[in-house]
Amino acid sequence: MKNLLNPESIAVIGASDKPDKIGSIILKALLKYNKPLYPVHHSHGQIFGIKTFPDIKSLPKNTSLAVIATGAEKAVAAAEECAKNGIKMLIIVAGGFGETDTPGKLLEKKLKKICKKYKTRILGPNTLGIFQPPENFDTIFVEHGDRSLAAGGGTAFISQSGSVGVEALGLAGNTGFGLRGFVGLGNKCDLDELDFLLHYAKDKAATCLAFYLENITRAREFMIQAKKVSKIKPVVVLKAGTTEAGAVAASSHTGRLAGSDRVVNGAFRQFGIQRVFDDEELCDAAKTLATLVPAKGNQVALLSPAGGYGVMGADYVESSFQGPGLKMAELEKETMDKLQKTTFSFASCSNPVDVTASATDEIMGSALEYLILDKNVDIIICTAFFAPPAITDNLVNVIASKVKASAKPVIVFTQYGPFTNRYLLKFHKQGVTGFPSISRAVRAARFLYERSLILNDLQNEKPKGLEPDTIETENWLTSLKKPGLPDEFEAKQFLRLFGISVPDSIRISPGEKVPAVDVNPPFAVKVCSPEILHKTEEQGVMLNIKSSEINKAVNLMQLRFPEKDILLEEQIFFKENEFIVGAINDPDYGIAVMAGAGGILTELYRDAAFRLAPCSEQEADAMLDELYAAPLFRGYRGINLDKSMLARIVSIAGNASLSLGEKFSQLDINPIVFSQKGWIALDVKIILRQ
Amino acid sequence: MKNLLNPESIAVIGASDKPDKIGSIILKALLKYNKPLYPVHHSHGQIFGIKTFPDIKSLPKNTSLAVIATGAEKAVAAAEECAKNGIKMLIIVAGGFGETDTPGKLLEKKLKKICKKYKTRILGPNTLGIFQPPENFDTIFVEHGDRSLAAGGGTAFISQSGSVGVEALGLAGNTGFGLRGFVGLGNKCDLDELDFLLHYAKDKAATCLAFYLENITRAREFMIQAKKVSKIKPVVVLKAGTTEAGAVAASSHTGRLAGSDRVVNGAFRQFGIQRVFDDEELCDAAKTLATLVPAKGNQVALLSPAGGYGVMGADYVESSFQGPGLKMAELEKETMDKLQKTTFSFASCSNPVDVTASATDEIMGSALEYLILDKNVDIIICTAFFAPPAITDNLVNVIASKVKASAKPVIVFTQYGPFTNRYLLKFHKQGVTGFPSISRAVRAARFLYERSLILNDLQNEKPKGLEPDTIETENWLTSLKKPGLPDEFEAKQFLRLFGISVPDSIRISPGEKVPAVDVNPPFAVKVCSPEILHKTEEQGVMLNIKSSEINKAVNLMQLRFPEKDILLEEQIFFKENEFIVGAINDPDYGIAVMAGAGGILTELYRDAAFRLAPCSEQEADAMLDELYAAPLFRGYRGINLDKSMLARIVSIAGNASLSLGEKFSQLDINPIVFSQKGWIALDVKIILRQ
């Protein structure tokens, strides 16, 4: 990686002296980097005063890096030539590869072969390249506001899309953004996000890792490593392609399916990754997490010289639809007394604190200090306005001095017409993290609280249970009546193998007589066939059957479905709330488990959460806490369903699905209900891959 | 109002020549306005070359407006003097009135008296004043980016808070914002938002009305008038104080309780008001609605030279948590063919359209034109980036020419590092509405679609039913066993008066024997007392009682509650889904009705909607459509609950509550269920004001 991010010497293939050529822009940008440069040009003796080399062959031995700035076809030839000559790291700028049509895809395959054959590493193709401000190392060929990006902070920004990376950084740079390094991943024919996750994890100058990704190449491994990194520094990911429509777009853009969005949400939470949804949010999160300490709790204090913003801020703080729940802190009496003495009779000294438009720099400073000292406050959002008559530009220094002395995170919100960005930059230069809108300031507070929740989860993580023996699973597979097509009876037997309760039942073949039954009435009689997907709608379920009615009911069902098996089952009585537990085999992330409110609620309220399997009981517990229905585990209206037992079942469902390996496609336990015997799976469906 | 917004002559009380005095800043700002100015100063003969008047008495007759720029106490005296001298319109700038402590509140009372006594109108106190760019009329004494606000558009911006107004306009002005007029309401001792709603409704130059309000002084009348205005032009309101925490803040800021937030949501929707939640959103909505036509539908096309933004945009379009649902348009085949011909083999020609970073100005222009022509597209979001090598500044003109020729709304998203605002201003000057982030561009599309839904609702509105006769209500009130404290039996009788079904029942007094019953079994036996709030938890409900068990059950209940009445009731069997219908008497908005998912769902999922009463069946129908549970009215999983009958009940519940007038506090019908006899109210609670 040193060859890529801090090379000792750089060859530029396709170097040029024509100002609008990419090979010229890159060469110029590299002039600032004080290491040997080797432009390759067949005829020019020198470019920009630097000696050129006529071809790749004649390049010095041990050249660390080659930046290939030619068109696609030439780039492939040049890459092979470089690799032959022992250059171990290549950046390929050209587009026209896998992101385009068949010939392009073939060219990209050739690059992959070169990597394998020569053990050469490639960044790209179709990449903007690398920008490391502290080292003055820059291969990027479009405007990227480098000056304002260099100071402070330490975000490593890794972007699959060049446009998104550059536009986002441009925007972020306007208000101050500390950049450790920027990597354009491009088509990821070789190096991918995981390589840079691991690199910047070890780079102490990087204090936050921010990713824009359309697909995650080695998703499972990325998650596992991200969790390890997240213990040390924050990892933020903008994973584009969240909805069905988005996923279609991601697929056409990257040639791959985007992962199922709800799985992504759950997996990110499980592996300590903070998720964002657009470029502005990505930069805001990175800026916040790279510069501020995590919040110890969720109690927010708001300070402003304009009550209206206090009101709006309080609304955002308490609104629950935006991630982890923040609360308005209740200030200590001492704080309110001090505020009252320092301000005016008409100031509002409870939270949100309104020092009024009559405030001076000193009043703002004192009020900020009091809030920092308040034991009930975890995060402070300080509104800095420069329009009030008694406020001067010195407010920036006053706030900065209080922020420096604070062990708690302070977020500044400032607005001043056309001067807003200028003031945000002033704050940034003094080490103060600011935003130009109250909603973004509150969102930043949320990132900090979310970070502390993640750290808490990671530090208190218990080891996962062992994965189950798969021999029983193999036996079960071979025992299926129709190979690869388990019916409800068999699906329930499968769960029983893993210790999940199911009703007692008998499967009756077509024409077979009803055997003697030693189960308590009433009974359920159901058609039992993997081909019938909606048995209730097709009149394939009869309930409340008495012992004396069993024969009649089974015979009726056999008449309705003469070629199908019939299930005669103990009917379970349960408390009113149905749940669903399931698992899917996600094409990107592998097997994921789900739990949610069951029955009609599943789809009406979409009240469900996901985690990747294996999922520990502890993780499953956190998952159940995410449900809107979670109060049912906490005595809501006298309802006290057993959460730890359900968490255990979720964890087991994950392991059971894993035991089926690549054969597994889908598991639905719907509903699973809480009866006198504990949780019991009333209906189970297992779909295997054919 | 002409005296206030376009006066023929203006007196400035407290005029000064000292640069930092408010009386000096205002006078200077008024110099640009070409009408007679009368500064009042006891000694100076002239200020800024304008002849002064020594006192208010000596001012010319028929002075249209006086701006009073003195401190609070002096301002009251000056106001009375002005009023005595026949000046009919005053702006009072000073703070230190009702927003502060008791002496200030008394001063404000004096101002109110002056208004009454002399029929003089007052704007303020504690107001920033008026700014009408087209007339060059400006009494505002802080920086407000006036140059960039003057061009195009026609937003009337009415703000209760000076800071919010000025800071918001300052920010909006950076990227272009057409301002018809700005009004700082201040403390609203006389003129309030309703006065300006009515004024700007008639002002043809105003194409959108935007309000920032912390309380709505005459809430009901404001709603009624806003609905009328909304038929002609959009009305957008930022009502601060949405959550409990926000409401506390609003109360300390304005001395009044903020209205219940969910009532506000429902009322705004009912009365054609578009709601926003912060200053940035308010300005974005105003800018969008003032300049673009409403969308005919919700089908959005996205065009960009960078696939990543197409993906993010598509995600935002399809995410449902942000107001009315937008959809990604499915492009016509013809459009996709044309796009393919015009662009590159590797461009993505389905929606979102990615013309790639190789695009030229002409390609962008043609693609935009094709999308405008596509019959499946209602709104176009066009990403304009200037970083791609073949894009020039002429792209602004190319896009502007297509936008001008379009009957459909086109929203531009542009980003270009430090130049972003400059490009947005360029677009603004050419009449193109643009935003600096993809999420804000999509949000703008939502405003346009929401506007079309509102227009549709208003145009198809049916007249409301007549309000009910209140004689029966009076009789019912006098019949209550405990005056003012209806029990369940009486509450059900009340609903029955209005034609809402309730179970047949008998109320049995303490010690009374069980009378003969001619109702079908089974029965419910319940304790019946307004003092018992949670009868189930207190073992006050027995269900499934057979005819033979009635005596035993009633006796048992009488033993449990020896001093209470007992209700013997027909037990109703119903389809699984419970609903809730209710009403509250909101301190600001008056009586509002509610409908929602019942039982435990009400609180777990907060699935409820509100409207103000009287609420027509049509309005109640729309309200039911807002519920997550709405699919249950549309055959979801074979469930087809009667929506129009439930809407009718909601409407009746509103009228019934209204018939109780000021005595009414709260009505809960929970649950109301769909049985074989139709909707029936199983439990009813009415709380009256004491």
Short mmCIF file of N, CA and C in Angstrom, two decimals, chain A residues 504-508 512-521 523 546-548 550-551 554 568-570:
data_model
loop_
_atom_site.label_atom_id
_atom_site.label_comp_id
_atom_site.label_asym_id
_atom_site.label_seq_id
_atom_site.Cartn_x
_atom_site.Cartn_y
_atom_site.Cartn_z
N ASP A 504 -47.30 -30.91 18.35
CA ASP A 504 -47.30 -32.34 18.01
C ASP A 504 -48.15 -32.54 16.77
N SER A 505 -47.71 -33.43 15.89
CA SER A 505 -48.50 -33.60 14.66
C SER A 505 -48.27 -34.95 14.03
N ILE A 506 -49.20 -35.33 13.18
CA ILE A 506 -49.13 -36.57 12.41
C ILE A 506 -49.35 -36.21 10.96
N ARG A 507 -48.51 -36.76 10.07
CA ARG A 507 -48.71 -36.52 8.64
C ARG A 507 -49.41 -37.73 8.04
N ILE A 508 -50.52 -37.52 7.37
CA ILE A 508 -51.33 -38.62 6.83
C ILE A 508 -51.23 -38.59 5.30
N GLU A 512 -54.59 -42.77 3.23
CA GLU A 512 -54.27 -43.41 4.51
C GLU A 512 -55.38 -43.10 5.53
N LYS A 513 -55.61 -44.04 6.45
CA LYS A 513 -56.60 -43.82 7.50
C LYS A 513 -55.99 -42.99 8.63
N VAL A 514 -56.87 -42.40 9.41
CA VAL A 514 -56.40 -41.58 10.52
C VAL A 514 -55.95 -42.48 11.66
N PRO A 515 -54.71 -42.37 12.08
CA PRO A 515 -54.24 -43.23 13.18
C PRO A 515 -54.79 -42.73 14.52
N ALA A 516 -54.58 -43.53 15.55
CA ALA A 516 -55.00 -43.12 16.89
C ALA A 516 -54.12 -41.94 17.34
N VAL A 517 -54.74 -41.05 18.10
CA VAL A 517 -54.03 -39.82 18.47
C VAL A 517 -54.04 -39.71 19.98
N ASP A 518 -52.85 -39.43 20.59
CA ASP A 518 -52.85 -39.25 22.05
C ASP A 518 -52.48 -37.80 22.43
N VAL A 519 -53.09 -36.88 21.73
CA VAL A 519 -52.82 -35.46 21.97
C VAL A 519 -54.13 -34.83 22.44
N ASN A 520 -53.99 -33.80 23.27
CA ASN A 520 -55.19 -33.11 23.75
C ASN A 520 -55.89 -32.35 22.64
N PRO A 521 -57.24 -32.40 22.61
CA PRO A 521 -57.98 -31.60 21.66
C PRO A 521 -57.90 -30.12 22.08
N PHE A 523 -57.94 -29.86 17.67
CA PHE A 523 -56.93 -30.12 16.65
C PHE A 523 -57.04 -29.14 15.48
N LYS A 546 -62.74 -31.12 17.34
CA LYS A 546 -62.79 -31.95 18.55
C LYS A 546 -62.31 -33.36 18.22
N SER A 547 -61.99 -34.13 19.28
CA SER A 547 -61.52 -35.51 19.08
C SER A 547 -62.49 -36.30 18.22
N SER A 548 -63.80 -36.12 18.51
CA SER A 548 -64.82 -36.90 17.81
C SER A 548 -64.95 -36.48 16.35
N ILE A 550 -62.34 -35.65 14.32
CA ILE A 550 -61.08 -35.77 13.58
C ILE A 550 -61.26 -36.50 12.25
N ASN A 551 -61.90 -37.67 12.29
CA ASN A 551 -62.05 -38.46 11.07
C ASN A 551 -62.76 -37.67 9.98
N VAL A 554 -60.49 -34.82 8.61
CA VAL A 554 -59.40 -35.30 7.75
C VAL A 554 -59.97 -35.78 6.42
N LEU A 568 -52.37 -33.48 10.77
CA LEU A 568 -53.28 -33.44 11.91
C LEU A 568 -52.45 -32.97 13.11
N GLU A 569 -52.85 -31.85 13.66
CA GLU A 569 -51.93 -31.17 14.58
C GLU A 569 -52.65 -30.71 15.84
N GLU A 570 -51.93 -30.76 16.94
CA GLU A 570 -52.38 -30.18 18.20
C GLU A 570 -52.59 -28.67 17.96
#
